[in-house]
XYZ file of C-alpha atoms in Angstrom:
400
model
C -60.770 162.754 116.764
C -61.442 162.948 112.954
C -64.619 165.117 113.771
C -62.438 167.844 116.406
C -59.967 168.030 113.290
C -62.247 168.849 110.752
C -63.997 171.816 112.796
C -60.608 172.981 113.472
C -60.110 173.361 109.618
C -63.597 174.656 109.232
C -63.104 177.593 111.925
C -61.762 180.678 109.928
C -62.262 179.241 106.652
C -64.184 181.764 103.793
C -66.875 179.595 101.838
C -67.310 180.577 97.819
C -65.330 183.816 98.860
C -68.492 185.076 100.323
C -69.260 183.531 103.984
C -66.379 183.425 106.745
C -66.656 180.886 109.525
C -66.079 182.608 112.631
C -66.877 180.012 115.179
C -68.587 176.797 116.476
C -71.929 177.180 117.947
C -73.554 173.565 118.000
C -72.173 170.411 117.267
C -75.180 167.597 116.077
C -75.867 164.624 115.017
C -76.441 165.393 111.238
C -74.886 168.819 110.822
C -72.543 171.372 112.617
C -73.662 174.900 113.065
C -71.367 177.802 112.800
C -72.022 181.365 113.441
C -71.006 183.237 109.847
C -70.256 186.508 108.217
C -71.370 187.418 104.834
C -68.561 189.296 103.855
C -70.879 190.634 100.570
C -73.515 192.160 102.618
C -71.953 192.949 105.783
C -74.123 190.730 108.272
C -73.995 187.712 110.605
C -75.679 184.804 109.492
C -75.930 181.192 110.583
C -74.258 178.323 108.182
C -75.092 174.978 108.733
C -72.885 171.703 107.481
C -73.884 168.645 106.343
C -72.057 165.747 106.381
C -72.238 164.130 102.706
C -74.564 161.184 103.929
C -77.319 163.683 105.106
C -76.870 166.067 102.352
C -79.547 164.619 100.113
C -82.090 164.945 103.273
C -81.173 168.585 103.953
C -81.516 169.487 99.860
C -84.561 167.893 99.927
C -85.956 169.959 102.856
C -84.546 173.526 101.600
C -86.743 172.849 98.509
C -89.931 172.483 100.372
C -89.219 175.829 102.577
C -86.928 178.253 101.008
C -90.277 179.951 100.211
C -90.874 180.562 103.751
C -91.481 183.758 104.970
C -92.979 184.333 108.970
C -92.091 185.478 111.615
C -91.616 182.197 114.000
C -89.280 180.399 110.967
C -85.726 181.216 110.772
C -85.171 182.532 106.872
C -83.121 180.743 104.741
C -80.458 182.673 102.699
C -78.163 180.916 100.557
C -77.213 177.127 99.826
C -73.853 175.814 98.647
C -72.757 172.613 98.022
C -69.348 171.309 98.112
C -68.078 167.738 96.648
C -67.513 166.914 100.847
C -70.000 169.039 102.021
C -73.467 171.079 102.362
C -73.575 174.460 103.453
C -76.862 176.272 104.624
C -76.700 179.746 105.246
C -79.730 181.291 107.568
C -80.397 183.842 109.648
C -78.357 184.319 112.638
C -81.026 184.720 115.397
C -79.093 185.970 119.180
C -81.046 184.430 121.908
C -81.098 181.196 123.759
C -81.524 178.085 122.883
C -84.219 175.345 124.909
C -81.513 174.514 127.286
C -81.246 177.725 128.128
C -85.150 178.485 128.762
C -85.218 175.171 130.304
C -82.587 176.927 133.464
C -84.653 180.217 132.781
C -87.281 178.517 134.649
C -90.010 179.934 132.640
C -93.244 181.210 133.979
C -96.263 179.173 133.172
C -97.606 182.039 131.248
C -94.622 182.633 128.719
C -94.549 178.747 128.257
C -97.776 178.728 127.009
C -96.958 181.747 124.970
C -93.874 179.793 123.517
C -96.405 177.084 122.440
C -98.759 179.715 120.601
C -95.643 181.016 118.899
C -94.810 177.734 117.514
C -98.369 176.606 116.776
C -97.910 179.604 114.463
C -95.265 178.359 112.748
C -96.871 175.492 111.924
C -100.239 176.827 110.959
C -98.461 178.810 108.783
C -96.072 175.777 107.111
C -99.789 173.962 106.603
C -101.178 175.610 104.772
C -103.156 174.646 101.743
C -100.629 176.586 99.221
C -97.387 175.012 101.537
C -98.260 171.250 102.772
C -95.666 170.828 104.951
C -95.539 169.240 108.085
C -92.082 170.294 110.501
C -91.350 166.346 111.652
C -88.449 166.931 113.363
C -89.578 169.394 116.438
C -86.830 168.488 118.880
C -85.583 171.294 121.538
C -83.163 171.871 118.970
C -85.419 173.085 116.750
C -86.701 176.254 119.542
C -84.461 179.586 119.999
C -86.015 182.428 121.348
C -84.782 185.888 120.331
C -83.816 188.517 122.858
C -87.560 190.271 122.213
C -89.404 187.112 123.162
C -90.273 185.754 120.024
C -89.466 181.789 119.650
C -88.127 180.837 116.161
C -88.499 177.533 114.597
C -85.779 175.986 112.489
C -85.317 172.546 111.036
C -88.607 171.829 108.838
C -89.341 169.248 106.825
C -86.128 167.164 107.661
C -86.492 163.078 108.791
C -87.793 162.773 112.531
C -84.808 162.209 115.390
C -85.979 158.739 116.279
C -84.431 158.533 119.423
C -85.877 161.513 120.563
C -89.238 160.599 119.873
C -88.907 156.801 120.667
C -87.452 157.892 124.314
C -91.061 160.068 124.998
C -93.252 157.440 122.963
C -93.780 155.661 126.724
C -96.170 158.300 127.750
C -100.171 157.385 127.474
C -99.690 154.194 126.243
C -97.265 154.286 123.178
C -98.378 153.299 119.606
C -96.204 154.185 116.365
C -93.181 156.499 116.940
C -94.158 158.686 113.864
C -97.386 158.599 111.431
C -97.272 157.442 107.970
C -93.251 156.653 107.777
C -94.074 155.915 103.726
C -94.416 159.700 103.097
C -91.385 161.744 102.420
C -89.842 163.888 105.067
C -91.883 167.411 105.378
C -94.737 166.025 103.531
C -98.146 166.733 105.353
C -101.151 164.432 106.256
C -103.167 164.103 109.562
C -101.087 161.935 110.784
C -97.922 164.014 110.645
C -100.295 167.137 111.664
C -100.787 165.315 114.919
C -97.382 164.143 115.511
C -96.160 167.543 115.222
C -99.270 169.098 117.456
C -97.694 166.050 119.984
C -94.172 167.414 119.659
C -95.500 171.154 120.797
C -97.070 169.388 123.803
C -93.813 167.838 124.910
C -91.930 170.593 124.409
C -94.188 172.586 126.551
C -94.284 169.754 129.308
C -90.602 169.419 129.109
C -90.497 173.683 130.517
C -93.026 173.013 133.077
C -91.673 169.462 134.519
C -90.411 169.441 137.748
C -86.004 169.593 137.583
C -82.910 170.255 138.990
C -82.281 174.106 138.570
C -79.377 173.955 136.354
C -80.848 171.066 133.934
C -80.421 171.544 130.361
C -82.426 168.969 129.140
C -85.699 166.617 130.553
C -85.378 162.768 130.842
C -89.033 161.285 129.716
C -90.766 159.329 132.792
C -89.857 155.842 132.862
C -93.249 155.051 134.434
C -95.208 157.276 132.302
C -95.809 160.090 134.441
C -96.115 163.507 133.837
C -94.683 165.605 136.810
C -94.846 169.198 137.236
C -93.944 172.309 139.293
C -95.915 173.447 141.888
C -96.871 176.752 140.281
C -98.320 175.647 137.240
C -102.390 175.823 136.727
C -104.107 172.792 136.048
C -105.924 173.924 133.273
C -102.439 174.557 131.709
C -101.378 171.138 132.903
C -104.462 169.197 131.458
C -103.953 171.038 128.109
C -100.626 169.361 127.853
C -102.036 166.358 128.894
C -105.257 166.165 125.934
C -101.743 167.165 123.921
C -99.281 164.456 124.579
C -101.440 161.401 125.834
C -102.867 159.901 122.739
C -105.881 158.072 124.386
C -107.514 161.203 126.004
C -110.892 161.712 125.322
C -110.134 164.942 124.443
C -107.081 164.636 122.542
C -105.809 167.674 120.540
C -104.430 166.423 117.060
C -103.769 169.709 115.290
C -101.925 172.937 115.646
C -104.989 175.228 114.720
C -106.591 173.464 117.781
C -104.077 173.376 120.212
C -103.415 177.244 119.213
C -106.962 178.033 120.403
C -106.984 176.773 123.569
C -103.388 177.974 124.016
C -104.605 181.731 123.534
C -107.369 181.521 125.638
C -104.818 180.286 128.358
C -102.305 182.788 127.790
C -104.787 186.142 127.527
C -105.824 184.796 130.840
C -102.596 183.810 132.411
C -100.836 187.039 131.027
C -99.134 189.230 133.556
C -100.177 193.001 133.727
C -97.416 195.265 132.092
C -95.079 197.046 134.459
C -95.612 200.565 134.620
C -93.096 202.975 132.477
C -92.012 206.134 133.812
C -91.472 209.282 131.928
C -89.039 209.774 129.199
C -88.192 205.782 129.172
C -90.112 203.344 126.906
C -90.951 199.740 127.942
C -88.891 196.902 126.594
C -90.128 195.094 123.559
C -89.671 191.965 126.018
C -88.876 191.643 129.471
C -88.104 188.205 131.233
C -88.553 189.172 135.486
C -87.483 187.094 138.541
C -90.150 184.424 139.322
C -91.715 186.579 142.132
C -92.619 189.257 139.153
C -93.725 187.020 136.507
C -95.399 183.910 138.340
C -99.012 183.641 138.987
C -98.561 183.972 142.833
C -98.527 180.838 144.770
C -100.830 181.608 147.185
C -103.645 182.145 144.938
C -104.095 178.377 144.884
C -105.324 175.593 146.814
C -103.014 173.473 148.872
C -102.105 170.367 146.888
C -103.722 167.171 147.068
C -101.952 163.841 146.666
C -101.557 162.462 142.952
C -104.099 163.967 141.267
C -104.453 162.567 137.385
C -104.067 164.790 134.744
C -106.892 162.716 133.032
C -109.730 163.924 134.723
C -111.266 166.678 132.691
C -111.447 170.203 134.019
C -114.564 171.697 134.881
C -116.660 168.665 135.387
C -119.371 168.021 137.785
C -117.380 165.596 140.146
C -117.230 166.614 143.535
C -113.323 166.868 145.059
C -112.363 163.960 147.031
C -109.021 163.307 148.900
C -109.147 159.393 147.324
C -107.663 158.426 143.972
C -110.122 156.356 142.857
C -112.107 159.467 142.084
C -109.025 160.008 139.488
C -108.965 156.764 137.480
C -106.437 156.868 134.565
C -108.123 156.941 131.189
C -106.178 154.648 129.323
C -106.620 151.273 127.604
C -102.972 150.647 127.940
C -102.567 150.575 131.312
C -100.257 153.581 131.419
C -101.139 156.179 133.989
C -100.619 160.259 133.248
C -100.031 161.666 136.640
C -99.057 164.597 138.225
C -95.888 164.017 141.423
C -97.608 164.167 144.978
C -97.392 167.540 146.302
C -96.783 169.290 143.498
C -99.646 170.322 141.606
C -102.173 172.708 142.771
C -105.433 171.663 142.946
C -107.850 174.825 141.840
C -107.502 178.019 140.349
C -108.376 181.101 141.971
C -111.841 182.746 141.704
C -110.373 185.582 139.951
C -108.043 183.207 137.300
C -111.019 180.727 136.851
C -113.338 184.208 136.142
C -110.691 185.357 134.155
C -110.246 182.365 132.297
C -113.988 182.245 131.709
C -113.994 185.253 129.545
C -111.008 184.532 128.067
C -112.720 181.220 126.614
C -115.834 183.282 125.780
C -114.124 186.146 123.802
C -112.355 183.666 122.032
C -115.364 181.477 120.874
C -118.733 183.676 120.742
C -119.729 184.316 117.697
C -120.381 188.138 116.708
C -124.014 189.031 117.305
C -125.216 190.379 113.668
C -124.910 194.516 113.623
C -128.557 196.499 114.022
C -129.431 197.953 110.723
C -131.560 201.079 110.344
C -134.998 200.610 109.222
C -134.805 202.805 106.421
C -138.605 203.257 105.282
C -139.790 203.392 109.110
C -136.970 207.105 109.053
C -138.404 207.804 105.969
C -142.211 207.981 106.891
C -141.404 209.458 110.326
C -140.036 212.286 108.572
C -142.359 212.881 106.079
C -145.061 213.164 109.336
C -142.856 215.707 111.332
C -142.750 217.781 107.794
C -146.574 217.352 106.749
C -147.027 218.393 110.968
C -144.887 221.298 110.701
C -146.207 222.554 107.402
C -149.760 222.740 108.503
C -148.881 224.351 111.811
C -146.854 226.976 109.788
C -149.629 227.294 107.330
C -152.761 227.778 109.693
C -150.465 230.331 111.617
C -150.340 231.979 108.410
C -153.746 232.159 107.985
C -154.715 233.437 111.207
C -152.119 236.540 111.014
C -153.247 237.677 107.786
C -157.128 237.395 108.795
């Protein structure tokens, strides 16, 4: 009751005589978000409160990225602080939030584009010059903009542990988050790979298998990883080496996951719609499923619980018994796609496509031909000693 009272009071109230309150967008755990308007410069912006226990948290984190300047991170304007209160002031960014791309039912190929976009993000917050890890990469953390790019938000502020502990059941558990000495934002492998983990649940979460108006994703109680029918399993393994700790081929930072990630996606990437004359494309364009979705029929019929665990590629033979799909892990936890709804192969033309995907992205330049300079230079010395003494025994000749 004391919380509804308070964001009545807050609605409509003008902050430092600057920043209007206009109305309540998201009400969380730590802070509430309002949309804003700076009445100074004339432009919506975002203003975040914090309740006075989390205020030291939140100062702490504006320090490390009010620097921050890219095109995946939500910009940070202005910070005021109040005896009862902290207010943040960012950029207001109009799009939807992950519940709403979770009901968008997203095709495999813009997930995987989402993931790149974020991978960005935190390439970019990395750095050597920045050191700073995002630790706190909950769906409330995503927003996509109405062009399609996916904005980040939240860095550097103390991990939601009951997000994190709720997912921490899938490929055998281990510590909810790496070295919990550190302070909030600050980077080490560890954190690197927590936050590479965090990408690869988000990404699961919009390709799981859900009711069509969910909002959010329950983690599998037995450990499970389910997914639609439409999505490749190359896409579905990647998530897998991403989430399940005790994969052989476990990806434990961004730059890596980003990689394999763009190979997917140039391969996976829809061709553009034609445009007729006099009307230019959209910047972005989200289509039915029919337009967007690698087509269903390109695939192979399913085949009963296949295990994300078995590498892609290899030389194993297909084989309608699951032994031939062991789990790989020492916990006894098993990472498994739902019967019937995974897909067994890709077709010809995605697995070709795919294959020079991988092979533009990781062939190295062959070294450019250079000129053999003194070879040209004697060659042309012959053709001018040749043509001189045809010119000069002509010469000869005519006058004798």
């Amino acid at each position: 009751m004391r919380n509804l009272e308070r964001l009545t009071v807050e609605t409509g109230r003008v902050i430092q005589r600057r920043y209007l309150l206009q109305r309540l967008v998201q009400q969380g755990q730590t802070c509430t978000v309002y949309q804003g308007f700076d009445q100074v410069l004339q432009r919506v912006v975002a203003i975040k409160s914090a309740a006075v226990e989390h205020i030291p948290a939140y100062r702490a984190a504006i320090r490390a990225t009010a620097q921050f300047a890219h095109p995946n991170i939500i910009d940070i304007y202005d910070l005021i602080v109040e005896p009862d209160a902290l207010y943040i002031v960012q950029e207001y960014v109009d799009g939807d939030d992950f519940g709403t791309l979770l009901q968008s039912q997203l095709s495999p190929y813009h997930v995987v584009d989402l993931g790149v976009q974020v991978c960005q993000a935190l390439m970019y917050a990395g750095t050597p010059v920045r050191k700073v890890c995002h630790g706190d990469l909950t769906p409330s953390a995503i927003i996509r903009d109405r062009r399609g790019s996916v904005r980040v938000n939240n860095f550097a502020l103390p991990g939601d542990m009951l997000y994190f502990s709720a997912w921490n059941n899938i490929g055998g558990g281990g510590p909810v988050f790496a070295d919990p000495e550190l302070a909030a934002g600050q980077a080490s492998d560890g954190r690197r790979a927590d936050d590479t983990r965090a990408v690869g649940l988000l990404l699961y979460q919009l390709l799981a298998g859900r009711n069509p108006d969910a909002r959010t994703v329950e983690p599998p109680a037995d450990g499970r990883l389910r997914f639609v029918r439409n999505v490749p399993p190359e896409v579905c393994e990647l998530v897998a080496r991403t989430i399940v700790r005790q994969h052989p081929q476990y990806i434990a930072t961004p730059e890596a996951l980003h990689a394999e990630l763009k190979v997917l996606a140039e391969a996976l990437e829809p061709p553009a719609p034609p445009v007729s004359s006099g009307q230019l494309a959209p910047a972005y364009q989200v289509a039915d499923d029919a337009a967007v979705r690698v087509p269903q029929s390109q695939f192979a019929p399913a085949r009963s619980g296949r295990l994300l665990s078995q590498p892609l590629g290899g030389a194993r033979e297909a084989s309608h018994s699951d032994a031939d799909y062991a789990p790989h892990s020492d916990a006894g936890h098993t990472v498994m796609v739902d019967q019937n709804e995974l897909p067994t192969a890709f077709d010809t033309s995605m697995s070709s496509k795919l294959a020079v995907a991988r092979q533009a992205a990781y062939e190295t330049n062959a070294p450019p031909k250079h000129v053999n300079m003194p070879l040209l230079i004697l060659f042309g010395l012959l053709l001018f000693a040749l043509f001189f003494g045809v010119g000069y025994y002509l010469s000869t000749v005519l006058i004798h």
